[in-house]
JSON list of C-alpha atoms in Angstrom, two decimals:
[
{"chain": "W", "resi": 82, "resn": "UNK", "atom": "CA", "xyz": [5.52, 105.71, -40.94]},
{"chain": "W", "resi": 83, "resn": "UNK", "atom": "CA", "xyz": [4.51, 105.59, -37.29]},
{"chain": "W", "resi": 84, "resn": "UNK", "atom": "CA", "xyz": [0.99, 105.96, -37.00]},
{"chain": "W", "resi": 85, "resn": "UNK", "atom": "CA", "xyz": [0.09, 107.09, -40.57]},
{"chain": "W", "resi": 86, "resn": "UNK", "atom": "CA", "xyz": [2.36, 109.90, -39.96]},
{"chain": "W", "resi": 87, "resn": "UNK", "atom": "CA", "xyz": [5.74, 109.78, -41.91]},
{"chain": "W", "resi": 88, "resn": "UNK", "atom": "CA", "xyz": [8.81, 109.51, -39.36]},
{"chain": "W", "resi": 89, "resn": "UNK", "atom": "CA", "xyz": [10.70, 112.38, -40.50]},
{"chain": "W", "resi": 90, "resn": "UNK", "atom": "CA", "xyz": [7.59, 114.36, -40.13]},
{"chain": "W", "resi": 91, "resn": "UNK", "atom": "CA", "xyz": [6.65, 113.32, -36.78]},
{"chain": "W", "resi": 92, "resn": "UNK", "atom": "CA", "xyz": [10.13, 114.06, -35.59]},
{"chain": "W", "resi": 93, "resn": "UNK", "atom": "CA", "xyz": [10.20, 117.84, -36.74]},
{"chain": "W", "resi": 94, "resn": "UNK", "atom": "CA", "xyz": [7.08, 117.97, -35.17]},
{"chain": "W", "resi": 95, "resn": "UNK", "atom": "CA", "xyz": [8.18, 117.70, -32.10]},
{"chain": "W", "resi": 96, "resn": "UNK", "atom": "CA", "xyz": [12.10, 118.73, -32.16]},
{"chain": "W", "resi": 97, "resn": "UNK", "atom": "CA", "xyz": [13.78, 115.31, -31.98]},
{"chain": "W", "resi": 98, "resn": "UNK", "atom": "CA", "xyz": [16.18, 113.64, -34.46]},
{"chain": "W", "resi": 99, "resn": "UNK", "atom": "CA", "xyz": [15.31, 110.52, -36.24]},
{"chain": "W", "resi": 100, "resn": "UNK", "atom": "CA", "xyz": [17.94, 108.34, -34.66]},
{"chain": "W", "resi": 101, "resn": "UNK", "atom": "CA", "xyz": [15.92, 109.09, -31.21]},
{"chain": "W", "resi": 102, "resn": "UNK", "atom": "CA", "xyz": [12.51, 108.07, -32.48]},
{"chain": "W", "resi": 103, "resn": "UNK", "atom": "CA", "xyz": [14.26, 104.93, -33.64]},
{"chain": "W", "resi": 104, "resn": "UNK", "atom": "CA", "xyz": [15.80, 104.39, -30.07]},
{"chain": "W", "resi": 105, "resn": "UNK", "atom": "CA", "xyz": [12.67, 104.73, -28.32]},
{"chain": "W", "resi": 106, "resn": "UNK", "atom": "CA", "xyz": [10.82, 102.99, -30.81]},
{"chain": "W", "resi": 107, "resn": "UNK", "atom": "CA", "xyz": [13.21, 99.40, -29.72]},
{"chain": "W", "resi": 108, "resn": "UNK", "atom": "CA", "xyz": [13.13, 99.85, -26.64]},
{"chain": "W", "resi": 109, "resn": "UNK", "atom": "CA", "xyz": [9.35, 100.97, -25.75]},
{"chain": "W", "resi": 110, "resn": "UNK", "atom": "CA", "xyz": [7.58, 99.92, -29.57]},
{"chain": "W", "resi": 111, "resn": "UNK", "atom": "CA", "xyz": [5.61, 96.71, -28.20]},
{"chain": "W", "resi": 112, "resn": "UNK", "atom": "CA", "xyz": [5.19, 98.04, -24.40]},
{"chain": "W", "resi": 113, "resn": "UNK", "atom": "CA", "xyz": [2.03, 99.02, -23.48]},
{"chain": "W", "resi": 114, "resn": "UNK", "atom": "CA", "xyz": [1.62, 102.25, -21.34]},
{"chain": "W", "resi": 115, "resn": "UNK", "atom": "CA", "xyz": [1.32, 100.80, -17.95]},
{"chain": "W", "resi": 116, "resn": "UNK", "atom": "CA", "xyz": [4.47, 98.71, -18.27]},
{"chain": "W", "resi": 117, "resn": "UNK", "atom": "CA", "xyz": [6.55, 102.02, -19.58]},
{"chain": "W", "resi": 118, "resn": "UNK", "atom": "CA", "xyz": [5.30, 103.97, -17.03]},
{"chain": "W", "resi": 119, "resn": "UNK", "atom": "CA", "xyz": [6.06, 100.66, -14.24]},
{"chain": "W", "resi": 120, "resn": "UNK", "atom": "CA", "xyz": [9.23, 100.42, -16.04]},
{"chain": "W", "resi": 121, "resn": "UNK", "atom": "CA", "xyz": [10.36, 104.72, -15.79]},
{"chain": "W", "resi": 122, "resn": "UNK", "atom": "CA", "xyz": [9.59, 104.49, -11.74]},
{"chain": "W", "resi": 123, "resn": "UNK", "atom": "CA", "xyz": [11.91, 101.66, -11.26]},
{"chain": "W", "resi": 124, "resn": "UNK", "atom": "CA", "xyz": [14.46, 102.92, -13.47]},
{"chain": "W", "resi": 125, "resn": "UNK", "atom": "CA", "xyz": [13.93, 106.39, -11.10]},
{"chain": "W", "resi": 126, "resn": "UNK", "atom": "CA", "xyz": [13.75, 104.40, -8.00]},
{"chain": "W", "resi": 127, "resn": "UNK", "atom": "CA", "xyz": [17.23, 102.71, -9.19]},
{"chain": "W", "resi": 128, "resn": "UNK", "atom": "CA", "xyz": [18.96, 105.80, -9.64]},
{"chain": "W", "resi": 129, "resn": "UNK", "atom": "CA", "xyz": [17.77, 107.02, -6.17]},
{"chain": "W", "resi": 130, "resn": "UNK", "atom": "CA", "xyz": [19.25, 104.02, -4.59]},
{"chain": "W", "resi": 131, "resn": "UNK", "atom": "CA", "xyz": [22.41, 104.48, -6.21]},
{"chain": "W", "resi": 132, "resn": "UNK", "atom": "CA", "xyz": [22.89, 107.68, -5.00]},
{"chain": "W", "resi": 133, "resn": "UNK", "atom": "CA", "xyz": [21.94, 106.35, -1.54]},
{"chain": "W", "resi": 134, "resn": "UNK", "atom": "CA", "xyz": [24.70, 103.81, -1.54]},
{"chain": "W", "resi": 135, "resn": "UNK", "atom": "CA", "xyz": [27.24, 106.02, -2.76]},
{"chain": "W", "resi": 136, "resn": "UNK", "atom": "CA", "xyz": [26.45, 108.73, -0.29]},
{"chain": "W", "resi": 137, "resn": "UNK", "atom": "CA", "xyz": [27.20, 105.91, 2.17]},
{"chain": "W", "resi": 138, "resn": "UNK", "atom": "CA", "xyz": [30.21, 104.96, 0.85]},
{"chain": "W", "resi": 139, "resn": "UNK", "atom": "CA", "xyz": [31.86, 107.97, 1.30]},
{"chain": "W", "resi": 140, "resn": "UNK", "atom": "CA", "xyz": [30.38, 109.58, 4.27]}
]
C-alpha cells in the first residue's frame, strides 16, 4: 500500500506498471520534495553539459 491506496491500484490509476512505482519508490521514497526537485535540475543541468562537451569535441 502506498498511502492507504493499494499499489496495483494506484498504478492503473495513473498508467504506469508496478515495477516503475517500485523504481521510483528506491530511489525518491525517503526524499523530501525540495531535494527531488534540487536533485531533477542537476541531473538536467548534467545532461546539458554533456551535450556541451561533446559538441566541442567534435566541432
Amino acid at each position: 500500500m502506498v498511502g492507504g491506496v493499494p499499489a496495483a491500484e494506484l498504478c492503473r490509476d495513473h498508467g504506469m506498471s508496478s515495477a516503475t512505482l517500485y523504481k521510483w519508490r528506491a530511489n525518491y521514497g525517503g526524499m523530501e520534495a525540495s531535494l527531488i526537485s534540487e536533485m531533477k535540475s542537476m541531473a538536467e543541468e548534467n545532461r546539458h553539459l554533456k551535450r556541451m562537451s561533446a559538441c566541442r569535441m567534435t566541432c
